[in-house]
mmCIF file of N, CA and C in Angstrom:
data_model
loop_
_atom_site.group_PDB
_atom_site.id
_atom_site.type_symbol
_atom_site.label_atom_id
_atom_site.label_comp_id
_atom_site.label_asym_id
_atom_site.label_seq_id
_atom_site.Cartn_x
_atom_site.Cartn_y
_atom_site.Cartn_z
ATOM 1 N N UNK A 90 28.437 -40.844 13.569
ATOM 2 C CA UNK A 90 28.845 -39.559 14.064
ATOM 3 C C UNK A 90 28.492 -38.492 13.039
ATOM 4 N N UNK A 91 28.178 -37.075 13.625
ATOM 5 C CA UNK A 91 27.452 -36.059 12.513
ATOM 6 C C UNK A 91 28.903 -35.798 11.811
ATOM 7 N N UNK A 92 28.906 -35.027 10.421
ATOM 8 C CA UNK A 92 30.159 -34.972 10.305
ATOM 9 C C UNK A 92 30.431 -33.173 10.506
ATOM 10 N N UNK A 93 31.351 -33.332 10.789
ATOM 11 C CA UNK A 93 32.183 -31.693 11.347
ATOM 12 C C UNK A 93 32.694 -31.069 10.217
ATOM 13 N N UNK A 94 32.030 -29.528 10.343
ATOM 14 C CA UNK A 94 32.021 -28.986 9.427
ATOM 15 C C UNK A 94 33.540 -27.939 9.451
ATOM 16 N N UNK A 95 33.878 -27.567 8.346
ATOM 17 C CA UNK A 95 35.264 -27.123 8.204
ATOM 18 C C UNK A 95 35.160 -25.636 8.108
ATOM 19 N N UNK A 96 33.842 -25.020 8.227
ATOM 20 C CA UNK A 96 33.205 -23.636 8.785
ATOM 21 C C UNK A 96 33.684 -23.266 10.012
ATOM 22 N N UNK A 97 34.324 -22.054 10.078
ATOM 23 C CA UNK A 97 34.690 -21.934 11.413
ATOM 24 C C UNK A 97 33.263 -21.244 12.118
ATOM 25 N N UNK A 98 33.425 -21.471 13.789
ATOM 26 C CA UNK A 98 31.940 -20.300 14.424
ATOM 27 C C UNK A 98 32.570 -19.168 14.215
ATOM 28 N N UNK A 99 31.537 -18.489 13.592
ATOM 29 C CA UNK A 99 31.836 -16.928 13.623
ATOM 30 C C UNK A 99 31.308 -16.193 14.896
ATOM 31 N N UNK A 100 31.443 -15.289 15.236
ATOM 32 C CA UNK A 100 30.905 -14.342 16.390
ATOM 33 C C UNK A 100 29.209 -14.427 16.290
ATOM 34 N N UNK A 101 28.897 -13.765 14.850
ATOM 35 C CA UNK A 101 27.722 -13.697 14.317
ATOM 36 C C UNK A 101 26.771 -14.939 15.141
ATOM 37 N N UNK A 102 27.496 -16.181 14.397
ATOM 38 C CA UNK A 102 26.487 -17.845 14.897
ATOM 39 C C UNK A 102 26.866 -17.463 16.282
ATOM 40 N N UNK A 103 27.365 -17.403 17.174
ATOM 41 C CA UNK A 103 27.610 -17.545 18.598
ATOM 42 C C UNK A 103 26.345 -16.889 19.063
ATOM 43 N N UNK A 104 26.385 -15.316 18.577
ATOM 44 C CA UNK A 104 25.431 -14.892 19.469
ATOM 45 C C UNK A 104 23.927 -15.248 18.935
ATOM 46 N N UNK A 105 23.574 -15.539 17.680
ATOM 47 C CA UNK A 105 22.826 -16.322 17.056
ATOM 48 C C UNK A 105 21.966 -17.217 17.902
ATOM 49 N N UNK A 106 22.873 -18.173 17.769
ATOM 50 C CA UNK A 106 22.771 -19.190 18.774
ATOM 51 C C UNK A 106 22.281 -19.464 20.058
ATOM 52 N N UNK A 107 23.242 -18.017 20.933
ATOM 53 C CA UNK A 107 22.892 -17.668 22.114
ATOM 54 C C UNK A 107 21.016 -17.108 22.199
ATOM 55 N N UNK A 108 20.827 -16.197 21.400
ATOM 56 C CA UNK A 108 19.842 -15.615 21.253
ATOM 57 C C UNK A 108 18.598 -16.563 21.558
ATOM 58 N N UNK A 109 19.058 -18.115 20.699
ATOM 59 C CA UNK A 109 18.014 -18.993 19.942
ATOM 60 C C UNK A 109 18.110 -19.741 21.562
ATOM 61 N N UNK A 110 19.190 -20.049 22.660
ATOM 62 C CA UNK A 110 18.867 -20.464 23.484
ATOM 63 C C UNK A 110 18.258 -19.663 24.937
ATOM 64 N N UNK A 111 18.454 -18.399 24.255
ATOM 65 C CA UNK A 111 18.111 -18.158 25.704
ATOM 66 C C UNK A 111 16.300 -17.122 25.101
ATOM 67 N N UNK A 112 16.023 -17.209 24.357
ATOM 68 C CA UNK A 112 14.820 -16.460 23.394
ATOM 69 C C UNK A 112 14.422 -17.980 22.743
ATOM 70 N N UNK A 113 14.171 -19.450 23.203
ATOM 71 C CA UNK A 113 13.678 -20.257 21.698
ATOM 72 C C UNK A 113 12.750 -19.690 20.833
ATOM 73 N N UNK A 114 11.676 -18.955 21.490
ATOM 74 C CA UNK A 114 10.473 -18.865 20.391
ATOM 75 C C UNK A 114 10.345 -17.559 19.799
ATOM 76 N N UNK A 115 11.724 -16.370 20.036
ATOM 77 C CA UNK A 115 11.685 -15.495 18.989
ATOM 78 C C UNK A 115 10.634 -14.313 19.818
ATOM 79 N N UNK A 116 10.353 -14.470 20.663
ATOM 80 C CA UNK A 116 9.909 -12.967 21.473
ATOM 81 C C UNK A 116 10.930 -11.764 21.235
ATOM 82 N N UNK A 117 10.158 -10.737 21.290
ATOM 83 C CA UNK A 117 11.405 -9.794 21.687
ATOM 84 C C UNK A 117 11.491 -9.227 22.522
ATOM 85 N N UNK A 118 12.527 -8.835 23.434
ATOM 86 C CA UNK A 118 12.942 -8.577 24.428
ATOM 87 C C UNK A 118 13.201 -7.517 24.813
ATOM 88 N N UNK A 119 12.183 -6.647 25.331
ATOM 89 C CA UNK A 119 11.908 -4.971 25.725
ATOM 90 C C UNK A 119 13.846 -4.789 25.760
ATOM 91 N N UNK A 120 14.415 -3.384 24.927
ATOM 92 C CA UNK A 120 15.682 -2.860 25.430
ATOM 93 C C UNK A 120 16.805 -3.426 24.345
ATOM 94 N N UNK A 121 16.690 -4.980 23.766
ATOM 95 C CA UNK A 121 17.904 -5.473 22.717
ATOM 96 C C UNK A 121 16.593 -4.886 21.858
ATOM 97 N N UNK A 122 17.549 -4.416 21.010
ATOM 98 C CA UNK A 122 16.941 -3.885 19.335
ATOM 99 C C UNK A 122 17.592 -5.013 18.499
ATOM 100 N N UNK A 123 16.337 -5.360 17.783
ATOM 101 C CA UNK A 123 16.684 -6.467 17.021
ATOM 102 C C UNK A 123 17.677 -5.800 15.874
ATOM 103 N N UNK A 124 17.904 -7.099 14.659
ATOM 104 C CA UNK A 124 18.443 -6.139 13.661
ATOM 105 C C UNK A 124 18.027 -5.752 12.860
ATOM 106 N N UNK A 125 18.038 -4.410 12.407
ATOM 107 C CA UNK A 125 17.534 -3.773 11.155
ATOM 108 C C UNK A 125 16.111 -2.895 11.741
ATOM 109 N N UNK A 126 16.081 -3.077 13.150
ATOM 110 C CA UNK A 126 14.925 -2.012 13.821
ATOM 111 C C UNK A 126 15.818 -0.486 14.524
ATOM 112 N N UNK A 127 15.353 0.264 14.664
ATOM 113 C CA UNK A 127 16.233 1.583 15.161
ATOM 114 C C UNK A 127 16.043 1.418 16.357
ATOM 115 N N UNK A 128 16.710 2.303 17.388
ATOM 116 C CA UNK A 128 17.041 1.341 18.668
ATOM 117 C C UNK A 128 15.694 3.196 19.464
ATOM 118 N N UNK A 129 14.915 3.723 18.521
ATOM 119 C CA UNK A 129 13.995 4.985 18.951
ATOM 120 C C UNK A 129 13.486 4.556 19.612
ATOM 121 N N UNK A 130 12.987 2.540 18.429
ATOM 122 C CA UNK A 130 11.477 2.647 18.419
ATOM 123 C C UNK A 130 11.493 1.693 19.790
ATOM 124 N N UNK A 131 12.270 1.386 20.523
ATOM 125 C CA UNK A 131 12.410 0.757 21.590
ATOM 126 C C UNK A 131 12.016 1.301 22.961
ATOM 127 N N UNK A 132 10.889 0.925 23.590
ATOM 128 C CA UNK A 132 10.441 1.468 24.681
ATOM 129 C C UNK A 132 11.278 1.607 25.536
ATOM 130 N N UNK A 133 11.996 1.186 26.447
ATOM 131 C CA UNK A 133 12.595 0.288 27.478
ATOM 132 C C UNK A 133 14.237 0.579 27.412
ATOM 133 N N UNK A 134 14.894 0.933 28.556
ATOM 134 C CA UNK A 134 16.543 1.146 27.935
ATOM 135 C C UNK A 134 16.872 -0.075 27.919
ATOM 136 N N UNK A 135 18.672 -0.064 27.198
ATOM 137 C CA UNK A 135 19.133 -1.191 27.077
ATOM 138 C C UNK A 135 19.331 -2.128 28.288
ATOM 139 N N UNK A 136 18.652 -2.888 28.791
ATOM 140 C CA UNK A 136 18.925 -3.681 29.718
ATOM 141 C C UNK A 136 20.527 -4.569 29.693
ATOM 142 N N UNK A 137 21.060 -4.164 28.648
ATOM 143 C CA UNK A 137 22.858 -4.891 28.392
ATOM 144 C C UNK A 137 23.355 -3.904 29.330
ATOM 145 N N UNK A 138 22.641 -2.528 29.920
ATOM 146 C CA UNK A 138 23.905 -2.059 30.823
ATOM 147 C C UNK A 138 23.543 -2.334 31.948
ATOM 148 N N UNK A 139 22.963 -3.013 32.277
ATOM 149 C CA UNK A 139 22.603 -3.494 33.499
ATOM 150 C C UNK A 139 23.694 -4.452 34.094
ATOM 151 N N UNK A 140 24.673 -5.122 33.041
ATOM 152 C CA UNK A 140 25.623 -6.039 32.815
ATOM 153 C C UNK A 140 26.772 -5.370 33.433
ATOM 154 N N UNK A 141 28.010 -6.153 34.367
ATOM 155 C CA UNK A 141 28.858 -5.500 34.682
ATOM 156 C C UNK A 141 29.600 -5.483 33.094
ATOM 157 N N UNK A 142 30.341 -4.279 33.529
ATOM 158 C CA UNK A 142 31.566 -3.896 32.690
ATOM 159 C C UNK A 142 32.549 -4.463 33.019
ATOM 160 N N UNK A 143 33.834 -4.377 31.447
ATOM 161 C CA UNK A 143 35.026 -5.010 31.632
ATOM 162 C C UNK A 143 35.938 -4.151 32.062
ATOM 163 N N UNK A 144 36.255 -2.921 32.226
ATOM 164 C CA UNK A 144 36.376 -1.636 32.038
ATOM 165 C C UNK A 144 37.289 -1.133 33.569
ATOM 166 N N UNK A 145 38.203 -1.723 33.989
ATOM 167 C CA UNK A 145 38.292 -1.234 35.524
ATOM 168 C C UNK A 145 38.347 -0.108 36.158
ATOM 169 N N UNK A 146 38.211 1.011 35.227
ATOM 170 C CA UNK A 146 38.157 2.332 35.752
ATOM 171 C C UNK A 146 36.307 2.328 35.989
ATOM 172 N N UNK A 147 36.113 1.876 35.500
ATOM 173 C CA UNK A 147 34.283 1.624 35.741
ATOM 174 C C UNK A 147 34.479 1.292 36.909
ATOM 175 N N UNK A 148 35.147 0.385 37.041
ATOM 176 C CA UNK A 148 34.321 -0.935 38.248
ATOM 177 C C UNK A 148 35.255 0.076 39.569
ATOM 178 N N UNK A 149 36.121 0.799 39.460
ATOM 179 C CA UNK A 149 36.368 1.287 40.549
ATOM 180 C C UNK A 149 35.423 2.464 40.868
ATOM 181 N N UNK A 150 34.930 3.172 39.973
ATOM 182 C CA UNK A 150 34.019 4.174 40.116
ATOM 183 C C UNK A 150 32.891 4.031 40.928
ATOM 184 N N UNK A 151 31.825 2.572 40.345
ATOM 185 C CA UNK A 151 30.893 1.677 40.818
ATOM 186 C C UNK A 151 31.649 1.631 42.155
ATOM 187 N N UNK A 152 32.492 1.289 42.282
ATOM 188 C CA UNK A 152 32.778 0.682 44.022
ATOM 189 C C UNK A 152 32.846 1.797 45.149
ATOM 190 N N UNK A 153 33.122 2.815 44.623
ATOM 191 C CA UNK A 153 33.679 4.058 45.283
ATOM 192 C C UNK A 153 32.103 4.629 45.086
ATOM 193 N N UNK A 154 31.405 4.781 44.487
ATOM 194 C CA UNK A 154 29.792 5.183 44.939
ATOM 195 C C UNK A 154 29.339 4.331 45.813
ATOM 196 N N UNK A 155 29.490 3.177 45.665
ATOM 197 C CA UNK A 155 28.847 1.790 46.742
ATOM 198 C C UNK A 155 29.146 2.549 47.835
ATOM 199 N N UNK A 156 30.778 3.011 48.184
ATOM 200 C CA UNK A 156 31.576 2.341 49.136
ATOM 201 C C UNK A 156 30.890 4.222 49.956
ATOM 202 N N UNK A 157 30.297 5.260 49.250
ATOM 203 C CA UNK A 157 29.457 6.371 49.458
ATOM 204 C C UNK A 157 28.263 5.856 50.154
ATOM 205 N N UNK A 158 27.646 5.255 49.531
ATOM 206 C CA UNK A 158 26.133 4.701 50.096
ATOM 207 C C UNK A 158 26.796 3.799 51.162
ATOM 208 N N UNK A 159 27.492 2.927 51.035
ATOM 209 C CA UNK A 159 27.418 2.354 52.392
ATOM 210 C C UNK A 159 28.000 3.117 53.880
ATOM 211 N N UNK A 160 29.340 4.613 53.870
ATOM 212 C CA UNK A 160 29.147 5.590 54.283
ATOM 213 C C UNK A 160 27.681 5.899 55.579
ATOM 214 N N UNK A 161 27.029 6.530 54.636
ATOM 215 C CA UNK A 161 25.713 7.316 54.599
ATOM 216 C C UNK A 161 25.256 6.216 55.154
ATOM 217 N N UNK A 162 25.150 5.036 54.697
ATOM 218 C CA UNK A 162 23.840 4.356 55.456
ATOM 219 C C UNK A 162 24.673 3.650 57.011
ATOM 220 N N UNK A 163 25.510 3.831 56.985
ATOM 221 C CA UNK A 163 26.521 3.785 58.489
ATOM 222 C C UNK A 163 26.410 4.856 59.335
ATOM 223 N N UNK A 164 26.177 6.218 58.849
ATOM 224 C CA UNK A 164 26.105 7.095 59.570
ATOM 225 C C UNK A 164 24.722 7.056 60.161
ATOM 226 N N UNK A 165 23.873 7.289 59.369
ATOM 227 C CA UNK A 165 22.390 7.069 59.614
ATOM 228 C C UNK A 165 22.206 5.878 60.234
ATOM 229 N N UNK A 166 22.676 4.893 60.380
ATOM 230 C CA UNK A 166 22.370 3.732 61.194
ATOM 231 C C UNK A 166 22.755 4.176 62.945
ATOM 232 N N UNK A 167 23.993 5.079 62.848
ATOM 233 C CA UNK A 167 24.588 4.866 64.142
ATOM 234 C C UNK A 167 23.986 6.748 64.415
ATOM 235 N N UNK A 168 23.361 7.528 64.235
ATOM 236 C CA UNK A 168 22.424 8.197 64.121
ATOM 237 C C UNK A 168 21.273 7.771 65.161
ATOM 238 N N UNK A 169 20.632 6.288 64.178
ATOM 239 C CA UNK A 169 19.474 6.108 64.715
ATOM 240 C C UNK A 169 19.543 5.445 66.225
ATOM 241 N N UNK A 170 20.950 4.621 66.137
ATOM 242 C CA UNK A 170 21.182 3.830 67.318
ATOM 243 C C UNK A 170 21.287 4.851 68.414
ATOM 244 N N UNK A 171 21.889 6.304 68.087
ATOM 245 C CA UNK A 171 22.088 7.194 68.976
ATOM 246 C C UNK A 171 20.736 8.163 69.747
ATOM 247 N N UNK A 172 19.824 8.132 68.822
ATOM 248 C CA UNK A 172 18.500 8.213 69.166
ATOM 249 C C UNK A 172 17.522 7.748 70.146
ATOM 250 N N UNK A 173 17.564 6.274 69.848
ATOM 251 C CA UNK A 173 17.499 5.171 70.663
ATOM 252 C C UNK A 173 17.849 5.145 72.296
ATOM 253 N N UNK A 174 19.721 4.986 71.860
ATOM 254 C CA UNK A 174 19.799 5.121 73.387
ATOM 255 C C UNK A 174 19.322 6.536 74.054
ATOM 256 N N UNK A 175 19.090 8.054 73.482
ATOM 257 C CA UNK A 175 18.818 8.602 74.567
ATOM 258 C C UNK A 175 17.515 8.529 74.819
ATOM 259 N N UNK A 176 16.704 8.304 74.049
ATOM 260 C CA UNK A 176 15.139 7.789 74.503
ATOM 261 C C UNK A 176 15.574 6.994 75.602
ATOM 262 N N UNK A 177 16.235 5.673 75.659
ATOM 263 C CA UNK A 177 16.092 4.540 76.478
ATOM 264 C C UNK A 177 16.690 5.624 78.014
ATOM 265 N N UNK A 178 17.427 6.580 77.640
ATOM 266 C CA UNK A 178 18.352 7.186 79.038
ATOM 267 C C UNK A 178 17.185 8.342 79.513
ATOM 268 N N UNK A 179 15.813 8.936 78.720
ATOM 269 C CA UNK A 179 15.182 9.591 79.100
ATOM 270 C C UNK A 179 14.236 8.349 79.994
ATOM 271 N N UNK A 180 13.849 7.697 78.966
ATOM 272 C CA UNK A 180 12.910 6.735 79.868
ATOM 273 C C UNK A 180 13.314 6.610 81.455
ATOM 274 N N UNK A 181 14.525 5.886 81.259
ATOM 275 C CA UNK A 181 15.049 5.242 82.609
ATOM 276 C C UNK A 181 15.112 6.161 84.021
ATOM 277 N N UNK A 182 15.676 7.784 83.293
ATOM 278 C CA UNK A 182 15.471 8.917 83.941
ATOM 279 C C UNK A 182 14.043 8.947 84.639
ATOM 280 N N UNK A 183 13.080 9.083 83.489
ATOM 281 C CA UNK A 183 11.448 9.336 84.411
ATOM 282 C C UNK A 183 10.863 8.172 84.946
ATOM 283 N N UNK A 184 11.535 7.119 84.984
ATOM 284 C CA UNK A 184 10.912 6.308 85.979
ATOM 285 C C UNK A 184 11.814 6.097 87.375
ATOM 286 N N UNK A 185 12.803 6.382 87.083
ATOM 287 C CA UNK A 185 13.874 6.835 88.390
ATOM 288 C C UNK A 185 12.937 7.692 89.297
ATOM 289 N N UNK A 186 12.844 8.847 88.642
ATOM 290 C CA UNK A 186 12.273 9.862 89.355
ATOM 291 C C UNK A 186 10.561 9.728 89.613
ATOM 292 N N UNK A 187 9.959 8.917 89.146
ATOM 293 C CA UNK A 187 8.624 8.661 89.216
ATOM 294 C C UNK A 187 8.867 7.571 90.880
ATOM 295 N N UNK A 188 9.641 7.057 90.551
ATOM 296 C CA UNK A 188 9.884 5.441 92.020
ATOM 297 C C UNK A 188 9.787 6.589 92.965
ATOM 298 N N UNK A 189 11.641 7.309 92.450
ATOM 299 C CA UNK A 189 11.806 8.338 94.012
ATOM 300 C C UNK A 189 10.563 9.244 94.814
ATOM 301 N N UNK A 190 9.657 9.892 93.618
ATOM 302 C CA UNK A 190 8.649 10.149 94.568
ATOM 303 C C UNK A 190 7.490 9.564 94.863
ATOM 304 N N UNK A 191 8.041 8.146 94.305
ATOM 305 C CA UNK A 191 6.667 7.468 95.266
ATOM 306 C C UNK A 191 7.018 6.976 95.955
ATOM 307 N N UNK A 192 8.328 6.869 96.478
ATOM 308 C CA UNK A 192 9.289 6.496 97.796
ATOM 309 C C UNK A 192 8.622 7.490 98.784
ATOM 310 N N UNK A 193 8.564 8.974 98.506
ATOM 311 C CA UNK A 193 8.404 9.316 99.491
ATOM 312 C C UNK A 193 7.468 10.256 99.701
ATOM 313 N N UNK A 194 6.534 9.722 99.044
ATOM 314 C CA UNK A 194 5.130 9.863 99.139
ATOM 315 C C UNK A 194 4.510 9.118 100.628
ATOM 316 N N UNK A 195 4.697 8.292 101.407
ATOM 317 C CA UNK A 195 4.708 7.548 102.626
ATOM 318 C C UNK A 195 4.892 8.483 103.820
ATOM 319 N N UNK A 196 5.869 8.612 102.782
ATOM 320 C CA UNK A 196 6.956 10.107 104.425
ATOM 321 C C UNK A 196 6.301 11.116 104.455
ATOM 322 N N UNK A 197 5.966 11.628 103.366
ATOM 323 C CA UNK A 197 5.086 12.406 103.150
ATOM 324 C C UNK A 197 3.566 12.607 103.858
ATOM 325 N N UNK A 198 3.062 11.799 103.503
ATOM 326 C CA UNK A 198 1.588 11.775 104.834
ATOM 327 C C UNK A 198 2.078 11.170 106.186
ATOM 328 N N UNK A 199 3.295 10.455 106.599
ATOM 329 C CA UNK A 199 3.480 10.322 108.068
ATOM 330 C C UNK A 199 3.729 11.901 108.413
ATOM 331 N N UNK A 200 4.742 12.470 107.934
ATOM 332 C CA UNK A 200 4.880 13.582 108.191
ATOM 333 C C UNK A 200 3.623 14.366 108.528
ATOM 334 N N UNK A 201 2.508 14.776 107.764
ATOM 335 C CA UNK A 201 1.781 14.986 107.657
ATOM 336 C C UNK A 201 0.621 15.080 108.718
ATOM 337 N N UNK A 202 0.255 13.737 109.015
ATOM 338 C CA UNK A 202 -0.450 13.512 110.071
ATOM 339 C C UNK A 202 0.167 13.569 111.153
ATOM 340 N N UNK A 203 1.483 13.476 111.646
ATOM 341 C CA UNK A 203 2.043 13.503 112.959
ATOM 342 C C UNK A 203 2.321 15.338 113.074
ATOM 343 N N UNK A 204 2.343 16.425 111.805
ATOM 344 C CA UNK A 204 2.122 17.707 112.276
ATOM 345 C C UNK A 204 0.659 17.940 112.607
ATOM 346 N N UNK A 205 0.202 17.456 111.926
ATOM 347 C CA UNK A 205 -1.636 17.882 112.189
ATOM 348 C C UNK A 205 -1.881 17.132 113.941
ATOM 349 N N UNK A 206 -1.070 16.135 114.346
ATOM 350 C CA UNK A 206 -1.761 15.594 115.145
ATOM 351 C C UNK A 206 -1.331 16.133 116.502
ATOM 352 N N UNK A 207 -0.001 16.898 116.384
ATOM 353 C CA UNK A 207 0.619 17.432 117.357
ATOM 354 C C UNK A 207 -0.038 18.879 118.089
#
């Protein structure tokens, strides 16, 4: 058995560690500023805020913009649905009225020929 060391983990080795498993070969990673580089010379923002927060006045903020966009994209959905149906109620309209006068388009030349013929 290896023997166990009487070193406690510090924070430091944790994220160390972490780094070494989730980075093995030491790339660097557009946005974490390594240490001892200034965080100028970094192209790229910090991709760590991309991370939820612990913060619950955050996370209600975040939810209450969501809960905005999803709003808006409800309105605009039932918007478009409303669009829709009156197209579908114009359509139905001009072919109503397209049948009816070719209903009586028939009547129309009987009529027609029985005045001319009289």
């Amino acid at each position: 058995m290896p023997a166990t060391s009487s070193k406690p983990f510090t924070p430091q080795e944790a994220l160390e560690f972490m780094q070494r498993m989730w980075n093995p070969f030491g790339m660097p990673v557009p946005g974490f500023t390594p240490p001892g580089a200034t965080a100028a010379s970094m192209p790229f923002p910090n991709p760590a805020t991309m991370f939820a927060t612990l913060d619950p006045a955050e996370i209600d903020r975040k939810i209450a913009e969501l809960r905005v966009i999803e709003n808006w994209l409800s309105m605009s959905q039932n918007f478009m649905q409303m669009s829709i149906k009156t197209l579908e109620l114009q359509k139905a309209s001009l072919e109503a009225m397209r049948a009816g006068v070719g209903a009586t388009e028939p009547a129309r030349k009987k009529n027609r020929t029985n005045k001319d013929g009289d």
